[in-house]
Amino acid sequence: MRINRVILSSALIVVALVVQVSVLARLQLPGAVPDLVLLTVLGLALVYGHLGGAFVGFAAGLLSDLAPPADHAAGRYALVLCLVGYAAGLAKPDHGRLRSATGPMLVVVCAAIGSTLLYAGVGALVGDTAARHVGLVNLLFTAAVYDLLLAPFTVPLIMALARRAENDPLAEASGGAGANGASISSGWLSGGTGLRIGERKGGLRVKAARNRAARAGRIKGVKRL
């Protein structure tokens, strides 16, 4: 991944995780909790594609596994978000730009349901039966509703930031320096000689044509005499 992608993704994931733990997790809403980290991964995956989405999802999930008050095995949510980020990246729109809100909203709903099912499935494999006591159907419904309500305020903003970060300032600076160098060189040549190469060639041709015309006129004048 590019360095600007890494910096932006890291900053967004850390901010989303802090808000997730300090604010959203304390709302005590019925059922699931709005997953801002998941929405951040989706927004980045819709711009970076499936590979970038998988890397971002794994990193975001691993941080979520290690951040307190996590009470599950490390790597569990990393696996879930890695798969979700990869799948969401496959739905990347052309040039990372949204033509309508229908596609991303479907991605959000599918990701909310899929991540909940994957998390519960991995938990069942390691002996975690918390989803059974809460009610899996209730978790699926509330997760989809909460993430769908939060998505319009987060996913478009994250995608806009990711698209802007795709324009590498270092590349632009080097390209601008090359263009400035070329213009300075051409300006120095024209300033030092007083003529451009093309204009100099044209001036020599015009001068030669005038000399030939003058010679022809002299010859005609001699013949007439």
PDB file of C-alpha atoms in Angstrom:
ATOM      1  CA  MET A   1       0.000   0.000   0.000  1.00  0.00           C
ATOM      2  CA  ARG A   2       1.108   3.572  -0.595  1.00  0.00           C
ATOM      3  CA  ILE A   3       2.425   5.563   2.293  1.00  0.00           C
ATOM      4  CA  ASN A   4      -0.462   8.052   2.068  1.00  0.00           C
ATOM      5  CA  ARG A   5      -2.943   5.169   2.209  1.00  0.00           C
ATOM      6  CA  VAL A   6      -1.269   3.761   5.299  1.00  0.00           C
ATOM      7  CA  ILE A   7      -1.231   7.116   7.080  1.00  0.00           C
ATOM      8  CA  LEU A   8      -4.837   7.947   6.263  1.00  0.00           C
ATOM      9  CA  SER A   9      -6.127   4.448   7.049  1.00  0.00           C
ATOM     10  CA  SER A  10      -4.274   4.349  10.370  1.00  0.00           C
ATOM     11  CA  ALA A  11      -5.613   7.755  11.420  1.00  0.00           C
ATOM     12  CA  LEU A  12      -9.200   6.933  10.468  1.00  0.00           C
ATOM     13  CA  ILE A  13      -9.126   3.536  12.148  1.00  0.00           C
ATOM     14  CA  VAL A  14      -7.717   4.939  15.388  1.00  0.00           C
ATOM     15  CA  VAL A  15     -10.306   7.729  15.472  1.00  0.00           C
ATOM     16  CA  ALA A  16     -13.129   5.292  14.691  1.00  0.00           C
ATOM     17  CA  LEU A  17     -11.949   2.893  17.381  1.00  0.00           C
ATOM     18  CA  VAL A  18     -11.726   5.640  20.010  1.00  0.00           C
ATOM     19  CA  VAL A  19     -15.243   6.857  19.187  1.00  0.00           C
ATOM     20  CA  GLN A  20     -16.482   3.266  19.114  1.00  0.00           C
ATOM     21  CA  VAL A  21     -15.133   2.410  22.563  1.00  0.00           C
ATOM     22  CA  SER A  22     -15.680   5.712  24.339  1.00  0.00           C
ATOM     23  CA  VAL A  23     -19.047   6.780  22.885  1.00  0.00           C
ATOM     24  CA  LEU A  24     -20.982   4.204  20.877  1.00  0.00           C
ATOM     25  CA  ALA A  25     -20.300   1.278  23.191  1.00  0.00           C
ATOM     26  CA  ARG A  26     -21.731   3.264  26.136  1.00  0.00           C
ATOM     27  CA  LEU A  27     -25.052   4.191  24.550  1.00  0.00           C
ATOM     28  CA  GLN A  28     -26.672   1.009  25.900  1.00  0.00           C
ATOM     29  CA  LEU A  29     -28.823   0.544  22.821  1.00  0.00           C
ATOM     30  CA  PRO A  30     -30.941  -2.593  22.553  1.00  0.00           C
ATOM     31  CA  GLY A  31     -29.307  -5.396  20.620  1.00  0.00           C
ATOM     32  CA  ALA A  32     -26.082  -4.692  18.782  1.00  0.00           C
ATOM     33  CA  VAL A  33     -23.788  -1.669  18.907  1.00  0.00           C
ATOM     34  CA  PRO A  34     -23.251   0.687  15.927  1.00  0.00           C
ATOM     35  CA  ASP A  35     -19.968  -0.431  14.379  1.00  0.00           C
ATOM     36  CA  LEU A  36     -18.038   2.650  13.278  1.00  0.00           C
ATOM     37  CA  VAL A  37     -14.887   0.598  12.710  1.00  0.00           C
ATOM     38  CA  LEU A  38     -16.759  -1.602  10.239  1.00  0.00           C
ATOM     39  CA  LEU A  39     -18.082   1.444   8.373  1.00  0.00           C
ATOM     40  CA  THR A  40     -14.552   2.875   8.202  1.00  0.00           C
ATOM     41  CA  VAL A  41     -13.265  -0.337   6.660  1.00  0.00           C
ATOM     42  CA  LEU A  42     -16.127  -0.333   4.150  1.00  0.00           C
ATOM     43  CA  GLY A  43     -15.472   3.265   3.108  1.00  0.00           C
ATOM     44  CA  LEU A  44     -11.781   2.590   2.541  1.00  0.00           C
ATOM     45  CA  ALA A  45     -12.419  -0.727   0.784  1.00  0.00           C
ATOM     46  CA  LEU A  46     -14.807   0.926  -1.682  1.00  0.00           C
ATOM     47  CA  VAL A  47     -11.930   3.160  -2.790  1.00  0.00           C
ATOM     48  CA  TYR A  48      -8.845   0.924  -2.358  1.00  0.00           C
ATOM     49  CA  GLY A  49     -10.345  -2.289  -3.751  1.00  0.00           C
ATOM     50  CA  HIS A  50     -10.380  -5.836  -2.422  1.00  0.00           C
ATOM     51  CA  LEU A  51      -6.694  -6.162  -1.527  1.00  0.00           C
ATOM     52  CA  GLY A  52      -6.530  -2.790   0.185  1.00  0.00           C
ATOM     53  CA  GLY A  53      -9.814  -3.554   1.923  1.00  0.00           C
ATOM     54  CA  ALA A  54      -8.452  -6.858   3.215  1.00  0.00           C
ATOM     55  CA  PHE A  55      -5.315  -5.215   4.653  1.00  0.00           C
ATOM     56  CA  VAL A  56      -7.284  -2.373   6.214  1.00  0.00           C
ATOM     57  CA  GLY A  57      -9.874  -4.769   7.616  1.00  0.00           C
ATOM     58  CA  PHE A  58      -7.240  -7.003   9.179  1.00  0.00           C
ATOM     59  CA  ALA A  59      -5.455  -4.062  10.818  1.00  0.00           C
ATOM     60  CA  ALA A  60      -8.711  -2.529  12.084  1.00  0.00           C
ATOM     61  CA  GLY A  61      -9.930  -5.862  13.421  1.00  0.00           C
ATOM     62  CA  LEU A  62      -6.652  -6.596  15.172  1.00  0.00           C
ATOM     63  CA  LEU A  63      -6.713  -3.207  16.904  1.00  0.00           C
ATOM     64  CA  SER A  64     -10.304  -3.859  17.955  1.00  0.00           C
ATOM     65  CA  ASP A  65      -9.282  -7.250  19.357  1.00  0.00           C
ATOM     66  CA  LEU A  66      -6.516  -5.689  21.442  1.00  0.00           C
ATOM     67  CA  ALA A  67      -8.343  -2.527  22.545  1.00  0.00           C
ATOM     68  CA  PRO A  68     -10.015  -2.686  25.984  1.00  0.00           C
ATOM     69  CA  PRO A  69     -12.564  -3.762  27.046  1.00  0.00           C
ATOM     70  CA  ALA A  70     -12.243  -6.608  24.504  1.00  0.00           C
ATOM     71  CA  ASP A  71     -13.145  -9.945  26.095  1.00  0.00           C
ATOM     72  CA  HIS A  72     -12.596 -12.312  23.178  1.00  0.00           C
ATOM     73  CA  ALA A  73      -9.629 -14.064  21.619  1.00  0.00           C
ATOM     74  CA  ALA A  74      -7.218 -11.835  19.691  1.00  0.00           C
ATOM     75  CA  GLY A  75      -7.532 -12.267  15.952  1.00  0.00           C
ATOM     76  CA  ARG A  76     -11.231 -13.100  15.948  1.00  0.00           C
ATOM     77  CA  TYR A  77     -12.488  -9.747  14.721  1.00  0.00           C
ATOM     78  CA  ALA A  78      -9.386  -9.336  12.571  1.00  0.00           C
ATOM     79  CA  LEU A  79     -10.409 -12.384  10.563  1.00  0.00           C
ATOM     80  CA  VAL A  80     -13.978 -11.116  10.256  1.00  0.00           C
ATOM     81  CA  LEU A  81     -13.043  -7.618   9.066  1.00  0.00           C
ATOM     82  CA  CYS A  82     -10.375  -8.978   6.732  1.00  0.00           C
ATOM     83  CA  LEU A  83     -12.983 -11.068   4.914  1.00  0.00           C
ATOM     84  CA  VAL A  84     -15.547  -8.257   4.985  1.00  0.00           C
ATOM     85  CA  GLY A  85     -13.023  -5.723   3.656  1.00  0.00           C
ATOM     86  CA  TYR A  86     -12.035  -8.065   0.839  1.00  0.00           C
ATOM     87  CA  ALA A  87     -15.669  -8.680  -0.131  1.00  0.00           C
ATOM     88  CA  ALA A  88     -16.555  -4.976   0.059  1.00  0.00           C
ATOM     89  CA  GLY A  89     -13.571  -4.103  -2.124  1.00  0.00           C
ATOM     90  CA  LEU A  90     -14.983  -6.282  -4.891  1.00  0.00           C
ATOM     91  CA  ALA A  91     -17.920  -3.840  -5.065  1.00  0.00           C
ATOM     92  CA  LYS A  92     -15.577  -0.884  -5.643  1.00  0.00           C
ATOM     93  CA  PRO A  93     -17.249   1.627  -8.027  1.00  0.00           C
ATOM     94  CA  ASP A  94     -15.484   2.999 -11.084  1.00  0.00           C
ATOM     95  CA  HIS A  95     -12.723   5.443 -10.077  1.00  0.00           C
ATOM     96  CA  GLY A  96     -13.975   5.173  -6.489  1.00  0.00           C
ATOM     97  CA  ARG A  97     -16.872   7.555  -7.209  1.00  0.00           C
ATOM     98  CA  LEU A  98     -20.450   6.822  -6.225  1.00  0.00           C
ATOM     99  CA  ARG A  99     -23.152   7.087  -8.875  1.00  0.00           C
ATOM    100  CA  SER A 100     -25.967   6.379  -6.432  1.00  0.00           C
ATOM    101  CA  ALA A 101     -26.401   5.582  -2.758  1.00  0.00           C
ATOM    102  CA  THR A 102     -28.160   2.275  -3.392  1.00  0.00           C
ATOM    103  CA  GLY A 103     -25.032   0.197  -3.957  1.00  0.00           C
ATOM    104  CA  PRO A 104     -23.104   1.368  -0.878  1.00  0.00           C
ATOM    105  CA  MET A 105     -26.179   1.008   1.329  1.00  0.00           C
ATOM    106  CA  LEU A 106     -26.568  -2.597   0.176  1.00  0.00           C
ATOM    107  CA  VAL A 107     -22.892  -3.143   0.918  1.00  0.00           C
ATOM    108  CA  VAL A 108     -23.406  -1.738   4.429  1.00  0.00           C
ATOM    109  CA  VAL A 109     -26.397  -3.989   5.137  1.00  0.00           C
ATOM    110  CA  CYS A 110     -24.643  -7.082   3.791  1.00  0.00           C
ATOM    111  CA  ALA A 111     -21.481  -6.235   5.724  1.00  0.00           C
ATOM    112  CA  ALA A 112     -23.380  -5.679   8.981  1.00  0.00           C
ATOM    113  CA  ILE A 113     -25.218  -8.990   8.660  1.00  0.00           C
ATOM    114  CA  GLY A 114     -22.198 -10.859   7.340  1.00  0.00           C
ATOM    115  CA  SER A 115     -19.818  -9.584  10.011  1.00  0.00           C
ATOM    116  CA  THR A 116     -22.292 -10.500  12.765  1.00  0.00           C
ATOM    117  CA  LEU A 117     -22.751 -13.997  11.361  1.00  0.00           C
ATOM    118  CA  LEU A 118     -19.015 -14.501  10.897  1.00  0.00           C
ATOM    119  CA  TYR A 119     -18.260 -13.235  14.395  1.00  0.00           C
ATOM    120  CA  ALA A 120     -20.869 -15.535  15.900  1.00  0.00           C
ATOM    121  CA  GLY A 121     -19.654 -18.455  13.783  1.00  0.00           C
ATOM    122  CA  VAL A 122     -16.023 -18.006  14.785  1.00  0.00           C
ATOM    123  CA  GLY A 123     -17.173 -17.624  18.389  1.00  0.00           C
ATOM    124  CA  ALA A 124     -19.069 -20.895  18.196  1.00  0.00           C
ATOM    125  CA  LEU A 125     -15.902 -22.628  16.976  1.00  0.00           C
ATOM    126  CA  VAL A 126     -13.934 -21.401  19.991  1.00  0.00           C
ATOM    127  CA  GLY A 127     -16.724 -22.073  22.473  1.00  0.00           C
ATOM    128  CA  ASP A 128     -18.204 -18.565  22.798  1.00  0.00           C
ATOM    129  CA  THR A 129     -22.008 -18.881  23.026  1.00  0.00           C
ATOM    130  CA  ALA A 130     -22.828 -15.274  23.926  1.00  0.00           C
ATOM    131  CA  ALA A 131     -24.732 -14.755  20.660  1.00  0.00           C
ATOM    132  CA  ARG A 132     -27.181 -17.506  21.600  1.00  0.00           C
ATOM    133  CA  HIS A 133     -28.084 -15.838  24.884  1.00  0.00           C
ATOM    134  CA  VAL A 134     -28.588 -12.410  23.324  1.00  0.00           C
ATOM    135  CA  GLY A 135     -30.476 -13.704  20.296  1.00  0.00           C
ATOM    136  CA  LEU A 136     -28.834 -13.923  16.881  1.00  0.00           C
ATOM    137  CA  VAL A 137     -31.861 -12.646  14.970  1.00  0.00           C
ATOM    138  CA  ASN A 138     -32.092  -9.581  17.185  1.00  0.00           C
ATOM    139  CA  LEU A 139     -28.366  -8.927  16.734  1.00  0.00           C
ATOM    140  CA  LEU A 140     -28.603  -9.194  12.949  1.00  0.00           C
ATOM    141  CA  PHE A 141     -31.573  -6.832  12.737  1.00  0.00           C
ATOM    142  CA  THR A 142     -30.239  -4.173  15.100  1.00  0.00           C
ATOM    143  CA  ALA A 143     -26.730  -4.303  13.595  1.00  0.00           C
ATOM    144  CA  ALA A 144     -28.124  -3.710  10.107  1.00  0.00           C
ATOM    145  CA  VAL A 145     -30.393  -0.868  11.279  1.00  0.00           C
ATOM    146  CA  TYR A 146     -27.757   0.933  13.363  1.00  0.00           C
ATOM    147  CA  ASP A 147     -25.044   0.702  10.715  1.00  0.00           C
ATOM    148  CA  LEU A 148     -27.472   1.755   8.000  1.00  0.00           C
ATOM    149  CA  LEU A 149     -28.456   4.849   9.977  1.00  0.00           C
ATOM    150  CA  LEU A 150     -24.841   5.758  10.700  1.00  0.00           C
ATOM    151  CA  ALA A 151     -23.487   5.023   7.205  1.00  0.00           C
ATOM    152  CA  PRO A 152     -24.702   8.195   5.388  1.00  0.00           C
ATOM    153  CA  PHE A 153     -22.735  10.334   7.824  1.00  0.00           C
ATOM    154  CA  THR A 154     -19.505   8.341   7.664  1.00  0.00           C
ATOM    155  CA  VAL A 155     -18.991   6.279   4.497  1.00  0.00           C
ATOM    156  CA  PRO A 156     -19.201   9.148   1.936  1.00  0.00           C
ATOM    157  CA  LEU A 157     -16.840  11.285   4.040  1.00  0.00           C
ATOM    158  CA  ILE A 158     -14.313   8.453   4.386  1.00  0.00           C
ATOM    159  CA  MET A 159     -14.482   7.744   0.652  1.00  0.00           C
ATOM    160  CA  ALA A 160     -13.923  11.412  -0.152  1.00  0.00           C
ATOM    161  CA  LEU A 161     -10.865  11.530   2.110  1.00  0.00           C
ATOM    162  CA  ALA A 162      -9.507   8.329   0.590  1.00  0.00           C
ATOM    163  CA  ARG A 163      -9.958   9.621  -2.962  1.00  0.00           C
ATOM    164  CA  ARG A 164      -8.184  12.837  -2.074  1.00  0.00           C
ATOM    165  CA  ALA A 165      -5.317  10.924  -0.494  1.00  0.00           C
ATOM    166  CA  GLU A 166      -4.891   8.967  -3.733  1.00  0.00           C
ATOM    167  CA  ASN A 167      -3.361  12.125  -5.255  1.00  0.00           C
ATOM    168  CA  ASP A 168       0.166  11.661  -3.943  1.00  0.00           C
ATOM    169  CA  PRO A 169       1.594  15.094  -3.025  1.00  0.00           C
ATOM    170  CA  LEU A 170       5.144  13.801  -3.478  1.00  0.00           C
ATOM    171  CA  ALA A 171       4.398  12.710  -7.030  1.00  0.00           C
ATOM    172  CA  GLU A 172       2.662  15.995  -7.737  1.00  0.00           C
ATOM    173  CA  ALA A 173       5.614  17.908  -6.321  1.00  0.00           C
ATOM    174  CA  SER A 174       8.110  15.981  -8.449  1.00  0.00           C
ATOM    175  CA  GLY A 175       5.930  16.384 -11.520  1.00  0.00           C
ATOM    176  CA  GLY A 176       5.506  20.084 -10.847  1.00  0.00           C
ATOM    177  CA  ALA A 177       9.241  20.467 -10.356  1.00  0.00           C
ATOM    178  CA  GLY A 178       9.905  18.749 -13.688  1.00  0.00           C
ATOM    179  CA  ALA A 179       7.424  20.989 -15.450  1.00  0.00           C
ATOM    180  CA  ASN A 180       8.879  24.070 -13.811  1.00  0.00           C
ATOM    181  CA  GLY A 181      12.363  22.907 -14.762  1.00  0.00           C
ATOM    182  CA  ALA A 182      11.332  22.463 -18.389  1.00  0.00           C
ATOM    183  CA  SER A 183       9.704  25.885 -18.513  1.00  0.00           C
ATOM    184  CA  ILE A 184      12.742  27.483 -16.847  1.00  0.00           C
ATOM    185  CA  SER A 185      15.058  25.789 -19.344  1.00  0.00           C
ATOM    186  CA  SER A 186      13.017  26.935 -22.320  1.00  0.00           C
ATOM    187  CA  GLY A 187      12.784  30.431 -20.855  1.00  0.00           C
ATOM    188  CA  TRP A 188      16.534  30.517 -20.289  1.00  0.00           C
ATOM    189  CA  LEU A 189      17.187  29.451 -23.911  1.00  0.00           C
ATOM    190  CA  SER A 190      14.834  32.027 -25.342  1.00  0.00           C
ATOM    191  CA  GLY A 191      16.153  34.738 -23.011  1.00  0.00           C
ATOM    192  CA  GLY A 192      19.785  33.950 -23.725  1.00  0.00           C
ATOM    193  CA  THR A 193      19.512  33.774 -27.527  1.00  0.00           C
ATOM    194  CA  GLY A 194      16.587  36.087 -28.085  1.00  0.00           C
ATOM    195  CA  LEU A 195      15.025  33.484 -30.392  1.00  0.00           C
ATOM    196  CA  ARG A 196      13.306  30.154 -30.007  1.00  0.00           C
ATOM    197  CA  ILE A 197      14.556  27.235 -31.993  1.00  0.00           C
ATOM    198  CA  GLY A 198      11.484  27.059 -34.201  1.00  0.00           C
ATOM    199  CA  GLU A 199      11.423  30.802 -34.731  1.00  0.00           C
ATOM    200  CA  ARG A 200      15.144  30.804 -35.485  1.00  0.00           C
ATOM    201  CA  LYS A 201      14.701  28.192 -38.214  1.00  0.00           C
ATOM    202  CA  GLY A 202      11.774  30.120 -39.652  1.00  0.00           C
ATOM    203  CA  GLY A 203      13.771  33.359 -39.615  1.00  0.00           C
ATOM    204  CA  LEU A 204      16.679  31.751 -41.458  1.00  0.00           C
ATOM    205  CA  ARG A 205      14.338  30.395 -44.140  1.00  0.00           C
ATOM    206  CA  VAL A 206      12.693  33.778 -44.627  1.00  0.00           C
ATOM    207  CA  LYS A 207      16.087  35.477 -44.834  1.00  0.00           C
ATOM    208  CA  ALA A 208      17.324  32.964 -47.431  1.00  0.00           C
ATOM    209  CA  ALA A 209      14.173  33.467 -49.507  1.00  0.00           C
ATOM    210  CA  ARG A 210      14.644  37.230 -49.420  1.00  0.00           C
ATOM    211  CA  ASN A 211      18.278  36.873 -50.551  1.00  0.00           C
ATOM    212  CA  ARG A 212      17.223  34.695 -53.487  1.00  0.00           C
ATOM    213  CA  ALA A 213      14.537  37.186 -54.485  1.00  0.00           C
ATOM    214  CA  ALA A 214      17.020  40.058 -54.316  1.00  0.00           C
ATOM    215  CA  ARG A 215      19.515  38.172 -56.484  1.00  0.00           C
ATOM    216  CA  ALA A 216      16.817  37.339 -59.017  1.00  0.00           C
ATOM    217  CA  GLY A 217      15.833  41.008 -59.184  1.00  0.00           C
ATOM    218  CA  ARG A 218      19.423  42.072 -59.775  1.00  0.00           C
ATOM    219  CA  ILE A 219      19.846  39.515 -62.567  1.00  0.00           C
ATOM    220  CA  LYS A 220      16.643  40.679 -64.278  1.00  0.00           C
ATOM    221  CA  GLY A 221      17.784  44.322 -63.996  1.00  0.00           C
ATOM    222  CA  VAL A 222      21.135  43.465 -65.627  1.00  0.00           C
ATOM    223  CA  LYS A 223      19.428  41.587 -68.500  1.00  0.00           C
ATOM    224  CA  ARG A 224      17.095  44.523 -69.173  1.00  0.00           C
ATOM    225  CA  LEU A 225      20.049  46.884 -69.446  1.00  0.00           C
TER     226      LEU A 225
END
